[in-house]
XYZ file of N, CA and C in Angstrom:
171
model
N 36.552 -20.548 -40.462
C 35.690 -19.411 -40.275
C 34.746 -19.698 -39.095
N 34.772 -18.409 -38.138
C 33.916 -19.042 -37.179
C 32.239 -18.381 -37.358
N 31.097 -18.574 -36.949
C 30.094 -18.227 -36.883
C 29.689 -17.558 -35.306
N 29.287 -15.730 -35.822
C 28.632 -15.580 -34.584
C 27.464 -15.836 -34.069
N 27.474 -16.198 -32.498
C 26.352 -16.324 -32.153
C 25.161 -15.068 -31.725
N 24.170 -15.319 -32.288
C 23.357 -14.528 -32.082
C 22.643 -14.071 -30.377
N 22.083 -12.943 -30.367
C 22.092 -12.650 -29.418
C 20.858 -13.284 -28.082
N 21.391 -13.546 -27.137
C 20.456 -14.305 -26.338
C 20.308 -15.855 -27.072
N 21.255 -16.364 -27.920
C 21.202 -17.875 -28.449
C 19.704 -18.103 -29.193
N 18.913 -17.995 -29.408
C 17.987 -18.324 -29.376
C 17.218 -17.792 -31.114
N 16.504 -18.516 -32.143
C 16.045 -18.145 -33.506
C 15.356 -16.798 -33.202
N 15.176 -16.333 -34.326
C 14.323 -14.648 -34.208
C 12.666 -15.482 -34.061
N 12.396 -16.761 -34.490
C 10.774 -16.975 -34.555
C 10.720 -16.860 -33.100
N 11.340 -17.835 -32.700
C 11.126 -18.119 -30.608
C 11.111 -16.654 -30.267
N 11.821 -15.684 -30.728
C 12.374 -14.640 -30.203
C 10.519 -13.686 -30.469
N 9.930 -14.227 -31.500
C 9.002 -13.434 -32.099
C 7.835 -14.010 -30.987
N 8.016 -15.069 -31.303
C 6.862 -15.757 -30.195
C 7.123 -15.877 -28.571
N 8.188 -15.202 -28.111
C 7.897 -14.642 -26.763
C 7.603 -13.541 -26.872
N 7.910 -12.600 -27.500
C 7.304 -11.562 -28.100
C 5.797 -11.253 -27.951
N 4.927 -12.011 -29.083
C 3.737 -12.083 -28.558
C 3.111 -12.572 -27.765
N 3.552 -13.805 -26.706
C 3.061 -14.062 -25.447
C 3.181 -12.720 -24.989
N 3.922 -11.898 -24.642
C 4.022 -10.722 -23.266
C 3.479 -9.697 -23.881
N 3.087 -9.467 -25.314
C 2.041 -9.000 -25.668
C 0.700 -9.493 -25.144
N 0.106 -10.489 -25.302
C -0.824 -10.932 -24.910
C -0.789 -11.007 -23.651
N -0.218 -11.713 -22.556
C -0.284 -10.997 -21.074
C -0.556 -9.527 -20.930
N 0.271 -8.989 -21.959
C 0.088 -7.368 -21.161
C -1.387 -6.823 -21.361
N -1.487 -7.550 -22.751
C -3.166 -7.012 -22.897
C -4.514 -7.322 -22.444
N -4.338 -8.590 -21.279
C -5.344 -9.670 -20.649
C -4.794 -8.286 -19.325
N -4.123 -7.971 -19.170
C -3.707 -7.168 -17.700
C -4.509 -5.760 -17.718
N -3.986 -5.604 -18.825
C -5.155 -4.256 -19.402
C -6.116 -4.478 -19.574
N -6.775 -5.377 -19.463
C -8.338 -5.500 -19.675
C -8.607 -5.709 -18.149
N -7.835 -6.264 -17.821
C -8.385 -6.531 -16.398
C -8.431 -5.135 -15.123
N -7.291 -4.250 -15.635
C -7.435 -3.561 -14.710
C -8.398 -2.278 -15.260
N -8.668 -2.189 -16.252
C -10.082 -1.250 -17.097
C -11.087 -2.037 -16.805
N -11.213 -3.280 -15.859
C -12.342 -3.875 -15.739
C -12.840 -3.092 -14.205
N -11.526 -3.676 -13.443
C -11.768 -3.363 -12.363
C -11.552 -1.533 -11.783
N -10.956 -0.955 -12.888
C -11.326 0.750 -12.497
C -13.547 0.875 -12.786
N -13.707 0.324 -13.845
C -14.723 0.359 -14.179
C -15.951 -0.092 -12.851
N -15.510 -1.060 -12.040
C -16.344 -1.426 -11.244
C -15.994 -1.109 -10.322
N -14.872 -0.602 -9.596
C -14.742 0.645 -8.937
C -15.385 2.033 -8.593
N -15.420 2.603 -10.147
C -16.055 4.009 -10.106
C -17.699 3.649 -9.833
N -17.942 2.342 -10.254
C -19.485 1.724 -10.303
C -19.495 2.154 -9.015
N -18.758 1.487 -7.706
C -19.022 1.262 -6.253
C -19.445 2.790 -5.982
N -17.657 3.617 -6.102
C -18.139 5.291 -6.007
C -19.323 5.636 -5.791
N -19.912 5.732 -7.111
C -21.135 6.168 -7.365
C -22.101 5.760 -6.515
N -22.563 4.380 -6.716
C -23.247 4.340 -5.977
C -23.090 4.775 -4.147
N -21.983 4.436 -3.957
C -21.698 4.936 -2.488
C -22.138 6.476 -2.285
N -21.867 7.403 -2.951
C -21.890 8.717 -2.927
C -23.245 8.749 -2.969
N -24.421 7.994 -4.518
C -25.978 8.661 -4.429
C -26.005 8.175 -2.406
N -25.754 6.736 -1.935
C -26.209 6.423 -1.205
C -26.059 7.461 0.312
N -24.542 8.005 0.504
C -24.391 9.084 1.337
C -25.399 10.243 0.841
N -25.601 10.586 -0.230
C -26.396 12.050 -0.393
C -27.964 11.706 -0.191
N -28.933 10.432 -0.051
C -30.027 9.933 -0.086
C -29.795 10.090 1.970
N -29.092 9.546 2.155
C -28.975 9.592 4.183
C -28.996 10.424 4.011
N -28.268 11.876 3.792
C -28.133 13.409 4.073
C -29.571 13.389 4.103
N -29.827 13.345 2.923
C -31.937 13.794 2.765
C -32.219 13.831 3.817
N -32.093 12.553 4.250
C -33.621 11.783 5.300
C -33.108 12.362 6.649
């Protein structure tokens, strides 16, 4: 009797625990780029009061 091999060779745990590594990358990526939209729109802003304060003067 032969035994099949499973897919990609490899146990379902390994299979589980790359799994949650690229979970966890994906979610350090998402934080990072909600960091940097966040300090982005920061710049915006301030850029814009700073153009509408020159208009004033």
């Amino acid at each position: 009797m032969t035994t099949v091999p499973s897919i990609g060779g490899s146990n379902p745990e390994a299979m589980l625990d790359k799994m949650i590594a690229q979970q966890e990358r994906m979610f350090a990526l998402e934080v990072k780029k909600d960091t940097h939209k966040m300090e982005h729109d920061f710049q915006m802003g301030t850029s814009k009061d700073m153009g509408s304060a020159a208009q004033k003067s």
